[in-house]
Tab-separated table of C-alpha atoms in Angstrom:
chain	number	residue	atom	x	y	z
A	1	UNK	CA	110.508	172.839	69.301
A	2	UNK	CA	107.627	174.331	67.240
A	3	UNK	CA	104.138	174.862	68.601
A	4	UNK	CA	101.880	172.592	66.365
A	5	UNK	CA	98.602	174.794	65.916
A	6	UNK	CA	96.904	171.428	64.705
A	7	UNK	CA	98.184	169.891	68.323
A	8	UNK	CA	96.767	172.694	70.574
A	9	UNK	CA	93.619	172.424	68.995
A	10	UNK	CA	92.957	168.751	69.282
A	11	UNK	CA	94.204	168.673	72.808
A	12	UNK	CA	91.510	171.407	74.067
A	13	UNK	CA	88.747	169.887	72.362
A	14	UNK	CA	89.592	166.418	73.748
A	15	UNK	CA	90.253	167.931	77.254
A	16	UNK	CA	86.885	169.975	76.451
A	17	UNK	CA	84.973	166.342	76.533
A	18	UNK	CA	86.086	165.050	79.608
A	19	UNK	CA	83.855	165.211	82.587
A	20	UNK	CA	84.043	166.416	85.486
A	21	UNK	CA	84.757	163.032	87.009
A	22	UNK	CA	87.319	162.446	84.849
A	23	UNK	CA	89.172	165.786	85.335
A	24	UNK	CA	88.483	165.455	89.124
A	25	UNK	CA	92.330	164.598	89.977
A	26	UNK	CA	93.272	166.396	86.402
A	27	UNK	CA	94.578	164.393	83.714
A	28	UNK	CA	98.275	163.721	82.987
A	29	UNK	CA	100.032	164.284	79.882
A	30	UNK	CA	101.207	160.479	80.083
A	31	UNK	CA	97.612	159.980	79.850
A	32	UNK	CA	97.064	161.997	76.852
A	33	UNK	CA	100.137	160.568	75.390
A	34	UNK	CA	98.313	157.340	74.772
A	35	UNK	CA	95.185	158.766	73.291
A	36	UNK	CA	94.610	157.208	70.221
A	37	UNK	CA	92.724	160.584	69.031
A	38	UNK	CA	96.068	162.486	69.375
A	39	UNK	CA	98.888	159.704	68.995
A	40	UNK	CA	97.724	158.831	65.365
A	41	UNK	CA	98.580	162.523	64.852
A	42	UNK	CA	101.087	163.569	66.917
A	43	UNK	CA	104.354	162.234	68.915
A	44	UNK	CA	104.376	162.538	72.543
A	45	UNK	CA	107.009	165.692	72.499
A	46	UNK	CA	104.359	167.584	70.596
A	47	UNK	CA	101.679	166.787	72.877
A	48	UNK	CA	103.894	167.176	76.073
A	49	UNK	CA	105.251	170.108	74.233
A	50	UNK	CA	101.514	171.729	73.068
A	51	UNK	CA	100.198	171.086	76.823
A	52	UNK	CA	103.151	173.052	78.671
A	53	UNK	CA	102.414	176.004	76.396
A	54	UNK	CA	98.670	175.830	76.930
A	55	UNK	CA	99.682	176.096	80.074
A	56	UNK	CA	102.042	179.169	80.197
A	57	UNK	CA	100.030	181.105	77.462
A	58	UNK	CA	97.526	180.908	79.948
A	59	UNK	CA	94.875	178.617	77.972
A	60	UNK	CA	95.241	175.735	80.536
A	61	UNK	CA	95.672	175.269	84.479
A	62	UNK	CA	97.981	172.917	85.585
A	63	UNK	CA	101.603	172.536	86.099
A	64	UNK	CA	104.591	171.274	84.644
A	65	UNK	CA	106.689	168.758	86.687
A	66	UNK	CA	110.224	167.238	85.515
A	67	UNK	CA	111.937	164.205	87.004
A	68	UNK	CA	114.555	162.043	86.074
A	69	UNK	CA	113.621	158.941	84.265
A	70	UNK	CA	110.575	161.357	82.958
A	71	UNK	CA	111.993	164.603	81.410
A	72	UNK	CA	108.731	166.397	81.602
A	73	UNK	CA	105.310	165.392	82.949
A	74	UNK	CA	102.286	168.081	83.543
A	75	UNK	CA	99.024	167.781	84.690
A	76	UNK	CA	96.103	169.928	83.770
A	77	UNK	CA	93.776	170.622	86.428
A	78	UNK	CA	91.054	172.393	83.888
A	79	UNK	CA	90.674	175.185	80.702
A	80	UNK	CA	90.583	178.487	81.097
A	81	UNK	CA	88.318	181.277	80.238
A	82	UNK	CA	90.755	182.150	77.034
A	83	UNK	CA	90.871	178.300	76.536
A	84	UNK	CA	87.268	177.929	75.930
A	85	UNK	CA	87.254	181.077	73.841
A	86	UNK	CA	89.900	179.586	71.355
A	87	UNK	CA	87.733	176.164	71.285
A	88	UNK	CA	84.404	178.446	70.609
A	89	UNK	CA	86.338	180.214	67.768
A	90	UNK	CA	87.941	177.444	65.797
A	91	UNK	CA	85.569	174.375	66.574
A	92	UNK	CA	84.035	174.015	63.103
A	93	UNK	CA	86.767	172.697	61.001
A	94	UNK	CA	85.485	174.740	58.070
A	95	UNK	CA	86.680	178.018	60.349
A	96	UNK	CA	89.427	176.248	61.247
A	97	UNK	CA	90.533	174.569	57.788
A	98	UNK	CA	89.815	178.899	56.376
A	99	UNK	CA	91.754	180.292	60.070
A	100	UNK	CA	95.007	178.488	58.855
A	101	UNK	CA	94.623	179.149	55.146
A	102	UNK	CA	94.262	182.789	55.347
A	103	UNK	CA	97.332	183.157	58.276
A	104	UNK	CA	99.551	181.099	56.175
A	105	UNK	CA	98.640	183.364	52.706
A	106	UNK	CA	99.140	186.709	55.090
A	107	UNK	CA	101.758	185.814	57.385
A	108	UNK	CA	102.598	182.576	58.089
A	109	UNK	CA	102.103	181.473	61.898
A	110	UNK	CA	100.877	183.334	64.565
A	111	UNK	CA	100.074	183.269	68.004
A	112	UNK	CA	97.139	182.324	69.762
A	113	UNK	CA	95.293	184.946	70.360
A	114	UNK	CA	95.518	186.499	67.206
A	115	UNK	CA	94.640	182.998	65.325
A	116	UNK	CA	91.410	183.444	67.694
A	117	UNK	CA	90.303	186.608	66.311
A	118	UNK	CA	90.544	185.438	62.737
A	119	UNK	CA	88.678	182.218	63.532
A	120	UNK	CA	86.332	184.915	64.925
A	121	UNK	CA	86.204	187.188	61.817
A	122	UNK	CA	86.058	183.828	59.700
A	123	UNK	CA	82.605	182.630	61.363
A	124	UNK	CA	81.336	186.594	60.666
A	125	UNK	CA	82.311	185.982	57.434
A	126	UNK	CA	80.573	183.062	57.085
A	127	UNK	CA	77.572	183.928	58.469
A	128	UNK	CA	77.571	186.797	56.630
A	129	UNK	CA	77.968	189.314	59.343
């Protein structure tokens, strides 16, 4: 599978406006599966998908579980540091909608991190820094 950019995004800023209440027990991806938010968007493998890779790329805590009449279920327990970071750097969607446009003209995709620091040098930009 691809990593959906688009996916990642709109799964940290909806995990982002939980409380803490809600992400007491952390929140299930079978949960987030049937957010109306993210299923108009995206299918449940790219959610499921986009969550386990937040998770190894280290922008999410939680774990990954798989059983058998559920190939893969994770729970995420909270975001990380480098989580909130990415959220900071591409919450306006005017950074984000420029972030994409000028990594597809350069080079296509690219990881996370790197799609952070040109949300970063995009709101600089912007502001005229």
């Amino acid at each position: 599978m691809r990593i959906n950019q688009d996916c990642i995004r709109d799964i940290l800023l909806y995990i982002e406006n939980l409380t803490l209440s809600e992400m007491q027990h952390g929140i299930e991806s079978e949960e987030l599966s049937e957010v109306e938010m993210l299923t108009e968007k995206y299918s449940k493998d790219d959610i499921v998908y986009s969550l386990i890779q937040l998770i190894d790329a280290g922008y999410l805590e939680g774990e990954t579980y798989e059983y058998v009449y559920d190939p893969t279920s994770v729970r995420v327990d909270k975001i990380t540091w480098e989580g909130h970071e990415f959220i900071d750097a591409t919450r306006s969607e005017t950074v984000w909608l420029k972030t994409k446009e000028k990594v597809s003209k350069l080079i296509g995709e690219t990881s996370l991190a790197v799609l952070t620091q040109v949300a970063t040098a995009v709101s600089k930009q912007l502001l005229g820094l």
